[in-house]
Amino acid sequence: MATEGMAIQDSFIAGVNLSTCQYRFVAQSSSAQTIVGASSGSATGPLGVLMDEPTVGEGGRVLIFGVGKVSASAAAGSAIAVGDGLICSSTGRAILQSLAGSPVNAIALEALATGGAVISALILPYGANNHADNSA
């Protein structure tokens, strides 16, 4: 069961409709204090994980650092184990980081064998120079 713990959160304005993006990674938009859905192609990387479901112009809470819930996805052969490094997928979900030496956006605190689920993870600070090697 996914849980939340000590965390640093802040409020941001949704620059797009994020009502279906609860527990997914979000990114800072080009406008101050405004967020959009993050993806693996986001230029700046994820800011954190969205904790609620704001629509355009509404405020949303973003978990920037600490223990919280994240929407994760595990494909066959890419199961997530406790302690694995996670990165942002093209849809903003947490997936297994499999490229040796690459930065991670979170550390899994729960396992996920296959499919999608909300799991507990340690969300790491924006731009953290964190490297985990799950490729072995």
Tab-separated table of C-alpha atoms in Angstrom:
chain	number	residue	atom	x	y	z
A	1	MET	CA	0.000	0.000	0.000
A	2	ALA	CA	1.488	3.325	-1.072
A	3	THR	CA	2.104	5.801	1.719
A	4	GLU	CA	3.317	9.350	2.216
A	5	GLY	CA	5.831	10.578	4.777
A	6	MET	CA	8.066	13.562	5.453
A	7	ALA	CA	8.166	15.677	2.318
A	8	ILE	CA	8.753	19.138	0.937
A	9	GLN	CA	5.813	20.334	-1.131
A	10	ASP	CA	4.955	23.639	-2.783
A	11	SER	CA	1.997	25.068	-4.694
A	12	PHE	CA	2.089	25.812	-8.413
A	13	ILE	CA	-0.485	26.852	-11.023
A	14	ALA	CA	-1.516	24.256	-13.620
A	15	GLY	CA	-0.622	25.573	-17.074
A	16	VAL	CA	-2.644	22.764	-18.679
A	17	ASN	CA	-5.411	20.449	-17.520
A	18	LEU	CA	-3.707	18.063	-15.051
A	19	SER	CA	-6.934	16.567	-13.670
A	20	THR	CA	-5.879	13.065	-14.782
A	21	CYS	CA	-2.238	13.391	-13.677
A	22	GLN	CA	-2.371	12.858	-9.905
A	23	TYR	CA	0.837	11.143	-8.664
A	24	ARG	CA	2.632	11.689	-11.989
A	25	PHE	CA	5.773	13.735	-12.562
A	26	VAL	CA	5.287	17.382	-13.533
A	27	ALA	CA	7.714	19.949	-14.936
A	28	GLN	CA	8.123	23.706	-14.594
A	29	SER	CA	6.696	25.490	-17.643
A	30	SER	CA	8.228	28.600	-19.178
A	31	SER	CA	5.882	30.726	-17.023
A	32	ALA	CA	6.753	31.445	-13.383
A	33	GLN	CA	5.157	29.136	-10.782
A	34	THR	CA	3.381	27.178	-13.540
A	35	ILE	CA	3.529	23.415	-14.109
A	36	VAL	CA	2.799	21.068	-16.996
A	37	GLY	CA	2.934	17.293	-17.330
A	38	ALA	CA	6.513	15.995	-17.430
A	39	SER	CA	7.818	13.438	-19.875
A	40	SER	CA	11.097	11.752	-20.627
A	41	GLY	CA	11.623	14.495	-23.210
A	42	SER	CA	11.045	17.421	-20.826
A	43	ALA	CA	13.928	19.838	-21.326
A	44	THR	CA	14.422	20.575	-17.638
A	45	GLY	CA	13.401	17.223	-16.183
A	46	PRO	CA	10.690	16.709	-13.572
A	47	LEU	CA	10.131	19.283	-10.849
A	48	GLY	CA	8.354	16.726	-8.660
A	49	VAL	CA	5.168	14.684	-8.346
A	50	LEU	CA	1.681	16.182	-8.562
A	51	MET	CA	-0.316	15.365	-5.419
A	52	ASP	CA	-3.783	16.477	-6.549
A	53	GLU	CA	-5.836	17.029	-9.741
A	54	PRO	CA	-5.874	20.704	-10.826
A	55	THR	CA	-7.388	21.950	-14.064
A	56	VAL	CA	-5.970	24.891	-16.060
A	57	GLY	CA	-5.331	27.901	-13.813
A	58	GLU	CA	-5.942	26.049	-10.542
A	59	GLY	CA	-3.323	25.543	-7.866
A	60	GLY	CA	-1.751	22.151	-7.419
A	61	ARG	CA	0.587	20.708	-4.754
A	62	VAL	CA	3.877	19.302	-5.985
A	63	LEU	CA	5.991	16.958	-3.866
A	64	ILE	CA	9.515	18.176	-4.576
A	65	PHE	CA	11.502	16.018	-2.152
A	66	GLY	CA	10.584	13.260	0.272
A	67	VAL	CA	8.496	10.126	0.620
A	68	GLY	CA	5.267	10.066	-1.328
A	69	LYS	CA	3.089	8.304	-3.834
A	70	VAL	CA	4.004	8.050	-7.505
A	71	SER	CA	2.192	6.469	-10.437
A	72	ALA	CA	4.509	3.726	-11.703
A	73	SER	CA	4.539	1.400	-14.676
A	74	ALA	CA	6.465	-1.854	-15.062
A	75	ALA	CA	6.615	-3.739	-18.344
A	76	ALA	CA	7.579	-7.389	-18.700
A	77	GLY	CA	11.303	-7.630	-17.998
A	78	SER	CA	11.356	-4.223	-16.301
A	79	ALA	CA	9.964	-5.049	-12.865
A	80	ILE	CA	10.578	-2.472	-10.155
A	81	ALA	CA	12.225	-3.716	-6.952
A	82	VAL	CA	12.576	-1.912	-3.632
A	83	GLY	CA	15.614	0.362	-3.899
A	84	ASP	CA	15.560	0.662	-7.697
A	85	GLY	CA	16.146	4.029	-9.315
A	86	LEU	CA	13.147	5.429	-11.198
A	87	ILE	CA	12.910	7.925	-14.030
A	88	CYS	CA	10.068	9.794	-15.708
A	89	SER	CA	8.424	8.014	-18.657
A	90	SER	CA	6.954	9.676	-21.743
A	91	THR	CA	3.598	9.811	-19.897
A	92	GLY	CA	4.936	11.165	-16.595
A	93	ARG	CA	4.854	7.813	-14.798
A	94	ALA	CA	7.793	6.394	-12.868
A	95	ILE	CA	9.615	3.595	-14.676
A	96	LEU	CA	12.762	1.602	-14.010
A	97	GLN	CA	15.975	3.469	-14.826
A	98	SER	CA	18.074	0.991	-16.773
A	99	LEU	CA	20.855	3.120	-18.261
A	100	ALA	CA	24.020	2.818	-16.162
A	101	GLY	CA	25.155	6.109	-14.646
A	102	SER	CA	22.022	8.061	-15.556
A	103	PRO	CA	20.308	10.377	-13.044
A	104	VAL	CA	17.187	9.152	-11.278
A	105	ASN	CA	14.068	11.055	-10.230
A	106	ALA	CA	13.030	8.717	-7.398
A	107	ILE	CA	13.956	5.582	-5.453
A	108	ALA	CA	11.313	2.825	-5.202
A	109	LEU	CA	10.140	1.996	-1.682
A	110	GLU	CA	7.715	-0.636	-2.962
A	111	ALA	CA	8.005	-3.272	-5.672
A	112	LEU	CA	5.901	-3.537	-8.825
A	113	ALA	CA	6.183	-6.717	-10.902
A	114	THR	CA	4.173	-5.671	-13.951
A	115	GLY	CA	1.428	-3.281	-14.990
A	116	GLY	CA	0.627	0.072	-13.445
A	117	ALA	CA	0.040	1.086	-9.829
A	118	VAL	CA	0.626	3.853	-7.335
A	119	ILE	CA	3.667	2.976	-5.210
A	120	SER	CA	5.656	4.677	-2.462
A	121	ALA	CA	8.935	6.263	-3.498
A	122	LEU	CA	11.556	8.688	-2.264
A	123	ILE	CA	11.162	11.613	-4.664
A	124	LEU	CA	14.502	13.304	-5.295
A	125	PRO	CA	15.130	17.031	-5.683
A	126	TYR	CA	14.871	18.743	-9.035
A	127	GLY	CA	18.187	18.499	-10.850
A	128	ALA	CA	19.736	16.139	-8.284
A	129	ASN	CA	22.943	14.611	-9.537
A	130	ASN	CA	21.807	11.183	-8.401
A	131	HIS	CA	23.005	8.068	-10.147
A	132	ALA	CA	21.701	4.563	-9.613
A	133	ASP	CA	22.679	1.557	-11.653
A	134	ASN	CA	19.756	-0.823	-12.199
A	135	SER	CA	21.286	-2.229	-15.377
A	136	ALA	CA	23.041	-5.172	-13.721
